[in-house]
Tab-separated table of C-alpha atoms in Angstrom:
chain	number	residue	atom	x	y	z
A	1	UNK	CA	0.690	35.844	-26.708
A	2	UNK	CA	2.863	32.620	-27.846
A	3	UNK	CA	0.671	30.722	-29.255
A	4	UNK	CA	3.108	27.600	-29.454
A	5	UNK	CA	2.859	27.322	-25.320
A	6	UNK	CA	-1.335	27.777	-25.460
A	7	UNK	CA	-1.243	24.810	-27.938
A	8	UNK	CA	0.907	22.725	-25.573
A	9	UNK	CA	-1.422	23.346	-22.128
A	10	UNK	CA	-3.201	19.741	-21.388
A	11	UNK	CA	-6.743	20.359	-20.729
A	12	UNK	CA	-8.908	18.212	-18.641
A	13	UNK	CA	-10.954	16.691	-20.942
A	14	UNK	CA	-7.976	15.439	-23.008
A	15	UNK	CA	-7.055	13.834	-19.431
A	16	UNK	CA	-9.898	12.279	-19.137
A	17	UNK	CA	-9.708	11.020	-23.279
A	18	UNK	CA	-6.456	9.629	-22.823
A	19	UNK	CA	-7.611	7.253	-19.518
A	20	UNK	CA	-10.213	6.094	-21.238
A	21	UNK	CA	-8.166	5.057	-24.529
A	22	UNK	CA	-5.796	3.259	-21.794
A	23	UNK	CA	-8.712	1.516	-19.655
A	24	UNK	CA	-7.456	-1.571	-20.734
A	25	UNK	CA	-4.004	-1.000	-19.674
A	26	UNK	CA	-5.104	0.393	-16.669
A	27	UNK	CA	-7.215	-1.597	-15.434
A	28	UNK	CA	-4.480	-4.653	-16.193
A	29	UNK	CA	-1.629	-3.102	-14.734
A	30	UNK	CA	-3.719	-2.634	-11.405
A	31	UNK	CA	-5.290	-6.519	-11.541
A	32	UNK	CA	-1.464	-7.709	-11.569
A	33	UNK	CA	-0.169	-5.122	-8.726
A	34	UNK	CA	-3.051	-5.922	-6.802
A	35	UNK	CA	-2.291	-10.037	-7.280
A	36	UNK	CA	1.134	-9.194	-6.323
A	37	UNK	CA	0.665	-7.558	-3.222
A	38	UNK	CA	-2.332	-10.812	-2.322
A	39	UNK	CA	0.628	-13.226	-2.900
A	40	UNK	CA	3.336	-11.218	-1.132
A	41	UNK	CA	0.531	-10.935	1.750
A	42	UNK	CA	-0.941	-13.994	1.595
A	43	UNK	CA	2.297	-16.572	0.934
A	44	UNK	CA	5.858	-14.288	1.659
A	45	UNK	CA	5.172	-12.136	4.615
A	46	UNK	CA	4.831	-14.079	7.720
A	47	UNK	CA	2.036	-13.970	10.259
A	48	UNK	CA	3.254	-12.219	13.570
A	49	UNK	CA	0.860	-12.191	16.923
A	50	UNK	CA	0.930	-9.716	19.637
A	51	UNK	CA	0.894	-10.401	23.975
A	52	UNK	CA	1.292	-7.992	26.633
A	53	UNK	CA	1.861	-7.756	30.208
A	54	UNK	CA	1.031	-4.612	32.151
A	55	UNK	CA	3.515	-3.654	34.932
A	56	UNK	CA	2.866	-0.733	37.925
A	57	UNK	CA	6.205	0.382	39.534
A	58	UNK	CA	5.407	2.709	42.612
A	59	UNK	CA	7.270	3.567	45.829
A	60	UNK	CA	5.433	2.548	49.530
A	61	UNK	CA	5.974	5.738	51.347
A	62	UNK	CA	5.320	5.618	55.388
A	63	UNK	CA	2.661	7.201	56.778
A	64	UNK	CA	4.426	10.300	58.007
A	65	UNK	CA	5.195	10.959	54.321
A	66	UNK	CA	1.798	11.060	53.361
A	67	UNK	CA	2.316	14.773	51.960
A	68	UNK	CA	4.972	13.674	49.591
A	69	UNK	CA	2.800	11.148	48.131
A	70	UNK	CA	1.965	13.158	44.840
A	71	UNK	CA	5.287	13.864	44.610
A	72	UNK	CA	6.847	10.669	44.523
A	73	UNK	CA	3.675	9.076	41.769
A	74	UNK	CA	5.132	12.230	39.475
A	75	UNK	CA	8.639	10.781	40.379
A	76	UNK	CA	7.648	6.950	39.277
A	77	UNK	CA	5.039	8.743	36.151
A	78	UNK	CA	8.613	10.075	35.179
A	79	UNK	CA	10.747	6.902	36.080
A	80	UNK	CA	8.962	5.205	33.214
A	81	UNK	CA	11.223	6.332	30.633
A	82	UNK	CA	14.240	4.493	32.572
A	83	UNK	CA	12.103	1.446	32.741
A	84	UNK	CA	11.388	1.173	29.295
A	85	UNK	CA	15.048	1.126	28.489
A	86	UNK	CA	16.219	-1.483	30.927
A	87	UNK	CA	12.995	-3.928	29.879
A	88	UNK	CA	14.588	-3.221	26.067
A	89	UNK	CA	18.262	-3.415	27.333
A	90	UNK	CA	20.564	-6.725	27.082
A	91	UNK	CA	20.158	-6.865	31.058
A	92	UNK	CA	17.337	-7.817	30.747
A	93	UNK	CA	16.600	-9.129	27.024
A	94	UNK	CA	19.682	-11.918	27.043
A	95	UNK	CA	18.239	-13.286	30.526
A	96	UNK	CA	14.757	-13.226	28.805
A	97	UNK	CA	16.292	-14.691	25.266
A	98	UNK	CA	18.357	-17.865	27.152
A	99	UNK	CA	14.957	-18.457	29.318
A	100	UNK	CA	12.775	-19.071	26.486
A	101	UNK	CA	15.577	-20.080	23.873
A	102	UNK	CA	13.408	-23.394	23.207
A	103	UNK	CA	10.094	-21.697	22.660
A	104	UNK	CA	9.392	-21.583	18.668
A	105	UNK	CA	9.957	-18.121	16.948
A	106	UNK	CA	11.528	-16.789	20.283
A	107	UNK	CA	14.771	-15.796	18.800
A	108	UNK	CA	12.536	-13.653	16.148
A	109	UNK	CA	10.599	-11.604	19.028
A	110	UNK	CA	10.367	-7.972	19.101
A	111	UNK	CA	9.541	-6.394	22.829
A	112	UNK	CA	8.352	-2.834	22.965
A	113	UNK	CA	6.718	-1.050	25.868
A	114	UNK	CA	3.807	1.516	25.297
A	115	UNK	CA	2.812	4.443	27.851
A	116	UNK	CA	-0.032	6.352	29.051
A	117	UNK	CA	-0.079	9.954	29.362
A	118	UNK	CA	-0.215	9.918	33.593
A	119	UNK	CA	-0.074	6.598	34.059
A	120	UNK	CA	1.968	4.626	36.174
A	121	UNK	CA	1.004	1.383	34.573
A	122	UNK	CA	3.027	0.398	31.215
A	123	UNK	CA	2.381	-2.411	29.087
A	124	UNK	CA	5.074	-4.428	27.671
A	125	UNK	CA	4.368	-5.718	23.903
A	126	UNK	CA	6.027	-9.013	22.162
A	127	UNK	CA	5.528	-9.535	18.634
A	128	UNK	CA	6.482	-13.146	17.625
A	129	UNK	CA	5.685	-15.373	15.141
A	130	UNK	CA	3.999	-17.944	17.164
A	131	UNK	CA	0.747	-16.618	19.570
A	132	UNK	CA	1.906	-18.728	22.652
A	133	UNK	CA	5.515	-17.618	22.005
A	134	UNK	CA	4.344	-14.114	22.208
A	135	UNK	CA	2.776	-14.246	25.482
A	136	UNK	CA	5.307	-16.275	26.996
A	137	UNK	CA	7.915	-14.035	26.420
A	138	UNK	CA	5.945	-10.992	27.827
A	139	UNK	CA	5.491	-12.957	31.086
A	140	UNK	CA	9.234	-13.731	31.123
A	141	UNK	CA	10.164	-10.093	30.535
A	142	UNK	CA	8.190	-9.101	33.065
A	143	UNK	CA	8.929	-11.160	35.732
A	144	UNK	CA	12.861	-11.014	35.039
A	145	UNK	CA	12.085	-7.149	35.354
A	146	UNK	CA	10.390	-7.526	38.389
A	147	UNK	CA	13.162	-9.314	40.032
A	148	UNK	CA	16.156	-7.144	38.266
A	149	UNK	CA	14.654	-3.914	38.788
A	150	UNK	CA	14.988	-4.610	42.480
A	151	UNK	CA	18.850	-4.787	42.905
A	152	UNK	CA	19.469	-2.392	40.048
A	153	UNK	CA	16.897	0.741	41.228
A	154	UNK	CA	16.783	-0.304	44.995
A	155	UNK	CA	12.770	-0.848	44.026
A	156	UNK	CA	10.246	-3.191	46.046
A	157	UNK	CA	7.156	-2.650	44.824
A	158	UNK	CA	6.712	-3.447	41.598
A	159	UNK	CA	3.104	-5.158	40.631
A	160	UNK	CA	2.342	-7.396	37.233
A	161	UNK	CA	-0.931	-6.261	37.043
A	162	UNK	CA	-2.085	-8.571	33.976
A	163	UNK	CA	-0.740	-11.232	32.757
A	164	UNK	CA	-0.175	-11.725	28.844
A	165	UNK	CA	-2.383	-14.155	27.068
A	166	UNK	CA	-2.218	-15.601	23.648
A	167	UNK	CA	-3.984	-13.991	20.904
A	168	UNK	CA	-4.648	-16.330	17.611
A	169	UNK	CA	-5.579	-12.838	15.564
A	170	UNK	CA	-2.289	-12.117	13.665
A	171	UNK	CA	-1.645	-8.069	13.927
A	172	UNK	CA	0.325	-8.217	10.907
A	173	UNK	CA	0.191	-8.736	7.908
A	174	UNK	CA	-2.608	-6.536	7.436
A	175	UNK	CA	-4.536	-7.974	4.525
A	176	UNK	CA	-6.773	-5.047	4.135
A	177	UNK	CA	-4.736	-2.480	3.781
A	178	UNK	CA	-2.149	-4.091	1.985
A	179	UNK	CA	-4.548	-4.883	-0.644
A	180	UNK	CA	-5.721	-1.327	-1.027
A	181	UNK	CA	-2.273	-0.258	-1.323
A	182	UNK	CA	-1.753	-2.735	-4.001
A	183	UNK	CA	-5.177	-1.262	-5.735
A	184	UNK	CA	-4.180	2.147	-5.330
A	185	UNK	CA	-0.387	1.470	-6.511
A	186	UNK	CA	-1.968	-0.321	-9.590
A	187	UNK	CA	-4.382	2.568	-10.329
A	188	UNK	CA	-1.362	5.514	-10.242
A	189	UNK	CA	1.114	3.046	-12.261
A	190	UNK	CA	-1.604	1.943	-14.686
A	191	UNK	CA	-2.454	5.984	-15.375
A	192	UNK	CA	1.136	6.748	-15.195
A	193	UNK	CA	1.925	3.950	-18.397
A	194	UNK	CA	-0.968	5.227	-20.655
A	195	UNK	CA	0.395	8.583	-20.168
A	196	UNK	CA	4.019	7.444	-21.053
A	197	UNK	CA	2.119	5.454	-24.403
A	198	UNK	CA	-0.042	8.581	-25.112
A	199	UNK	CA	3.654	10.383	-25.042
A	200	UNK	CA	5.773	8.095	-26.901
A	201	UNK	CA	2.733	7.786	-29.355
A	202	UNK	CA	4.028	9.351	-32.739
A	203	UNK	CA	0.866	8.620	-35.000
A	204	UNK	CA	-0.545	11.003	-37.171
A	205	UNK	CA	-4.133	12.350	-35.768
A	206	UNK	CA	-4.402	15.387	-37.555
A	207	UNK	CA	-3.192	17.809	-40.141
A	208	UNK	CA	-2.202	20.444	-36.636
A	209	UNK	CA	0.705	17.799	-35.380
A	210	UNK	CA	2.298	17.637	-38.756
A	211	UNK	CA	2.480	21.588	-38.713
A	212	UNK	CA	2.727	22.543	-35.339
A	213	UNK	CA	4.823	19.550	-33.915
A	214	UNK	CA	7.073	18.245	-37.099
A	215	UNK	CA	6.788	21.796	-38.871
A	216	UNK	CA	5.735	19.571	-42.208
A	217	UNK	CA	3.555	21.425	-44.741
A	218	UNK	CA	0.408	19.402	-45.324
A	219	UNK	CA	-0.259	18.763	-48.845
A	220	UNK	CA	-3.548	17.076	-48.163
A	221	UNK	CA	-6.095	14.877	-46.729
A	222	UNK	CA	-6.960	11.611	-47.415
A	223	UNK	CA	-9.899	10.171	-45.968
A	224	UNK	CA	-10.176	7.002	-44.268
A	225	UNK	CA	-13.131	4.279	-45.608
A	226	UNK	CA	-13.757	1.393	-43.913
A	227	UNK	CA	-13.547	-1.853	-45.226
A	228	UNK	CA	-17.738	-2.402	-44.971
A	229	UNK	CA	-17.576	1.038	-47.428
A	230	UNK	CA	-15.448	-0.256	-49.543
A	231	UNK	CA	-17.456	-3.658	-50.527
A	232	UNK	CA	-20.361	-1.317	-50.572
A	233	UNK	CA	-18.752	0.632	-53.126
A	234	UNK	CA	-17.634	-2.508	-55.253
A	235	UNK	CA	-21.025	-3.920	-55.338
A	236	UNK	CA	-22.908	-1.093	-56.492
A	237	UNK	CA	-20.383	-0.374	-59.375
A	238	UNK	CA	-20.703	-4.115	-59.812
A	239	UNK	CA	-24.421	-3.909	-60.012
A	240	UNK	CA	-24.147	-0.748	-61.916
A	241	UNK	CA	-21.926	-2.361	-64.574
A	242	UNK	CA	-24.436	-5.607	-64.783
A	243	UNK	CA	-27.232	-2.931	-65.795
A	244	UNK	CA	-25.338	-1.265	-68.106
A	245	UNK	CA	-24.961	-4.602	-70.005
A	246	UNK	CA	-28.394	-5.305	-69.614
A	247	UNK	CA	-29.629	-2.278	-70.999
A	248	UNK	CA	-27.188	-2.831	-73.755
A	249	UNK	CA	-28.272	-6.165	-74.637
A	250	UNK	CA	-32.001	-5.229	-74.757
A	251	UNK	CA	-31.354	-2.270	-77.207
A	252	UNK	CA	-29.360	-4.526	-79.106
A	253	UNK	CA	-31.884	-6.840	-79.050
């Protein structure tokens, strides 16, 4: 068996030593990661709000029709797809954009449209930067669509069925979890620095790393005393040395 490789397998436990040597470091590196990501949160990132307008597009069929009925809502369930590109498209975005040009943060706003698995209703989403802004330019969007949609698609029925309204809860940033990713980035940089230290850390522990690691032949140990041994030591050969005289003096005497 090579014996070199067995010595150089990390066990657990010296894990475990080495994180608590570093706790310090650790727990530091994640304090100032996590105060990072509070200020980025908290001071760079800017608040956005979120509005949406829910539209139904269906066709009226006559009565004699009647059997194609389910037909025609799998047509429109379908259809979606084509509306949520022409609500995104410049058709209808630049009309949208010049309509509420003065609004504040409108030139910033992001329109999206979400979907419901058999639904014929979509919602259109507007993330802006102010919560009236938002809400404003989902109403916009959908009623230019309403009226484009029309001449483009040869569609007449087309229903807003709820109007956006502002929302003063920001849906970004998310203070929460970016201060858990901050804790948790701290945590995996702090551990990943004290073992880089615990690596780079050439200091003699035993008489094994001068042998095993620097192939040096050990020619001995020398203990280490502490300082509080040390005094001890002084003052009893100090006292010792006092009695000595003493006892020398009295035979003397």
């Amino acid at each position: 068996m090579d014996q070199t490789g067995s010595n150089n397998v990390v066990t657990f436990s010296e894990i475990l030593l080495t994180l608590r040597k570093h706790i310090k470091l650790i727990l530091s590196t994640t304090v100032i990661i996590t105060a990072l990501a509070a200020v980025v949160t908290f001071f760079v990132m800017t608040p956005k709000y979120s509005a949406g307008t829910q539209i139904l597009v269906n066709r009226k069929l006559s009565s004699d029709m009647a059997a194609a009925q389910l037909q025609a809502t799998q047509a429109d369930i379908a259809m979606i797809s084509t509306y949520k590109d022409i609500i995104t498209s410049p058709v209808i975005q630049d009309t949208v954009k010049k309509e509420t040009k003065n609004l504040p943060g409108s030139a910033d706003s992001a329109v999206s449209v979400a979907t419901e698995t058999n639904s014929q209703v979509f919602t259109v989403n507007v993330k802006a930067t102010n919560p009236n802004t938002a809400a404003s330019v989902a109403n916009k969007t959908a009623s230019v669509f309403k009226k484009k949609i029309v001449k483009m698609m040869s569609i007449n029925n087309v229903t807003i069925v709820s109007k956006a309204v502002s929302n003063s809860t920001p849906v970004s940033p998310r203070i929460k979890l970016n201060l858990l990713a901050g804790i948790v980035l701290g945590l995996i940089l702090g551990m990943g620095l004290a073992f880089v230290s615990e690596f780079n850390d050439k200091t003699v522990k035993d008489e094994a790393f001068l042998t095993d690691n620097l192939n040096l032949t050990s020619l001995g140990i020398v203990n280490e005393i502490s300082q509080k041994d040390v005094d001890r030591q002084v003052r009893e050969q100090s006292n010792g040395t006092t009695s000595e005289r003493t006892n020398k003096m009295r035979r003397r005497v």
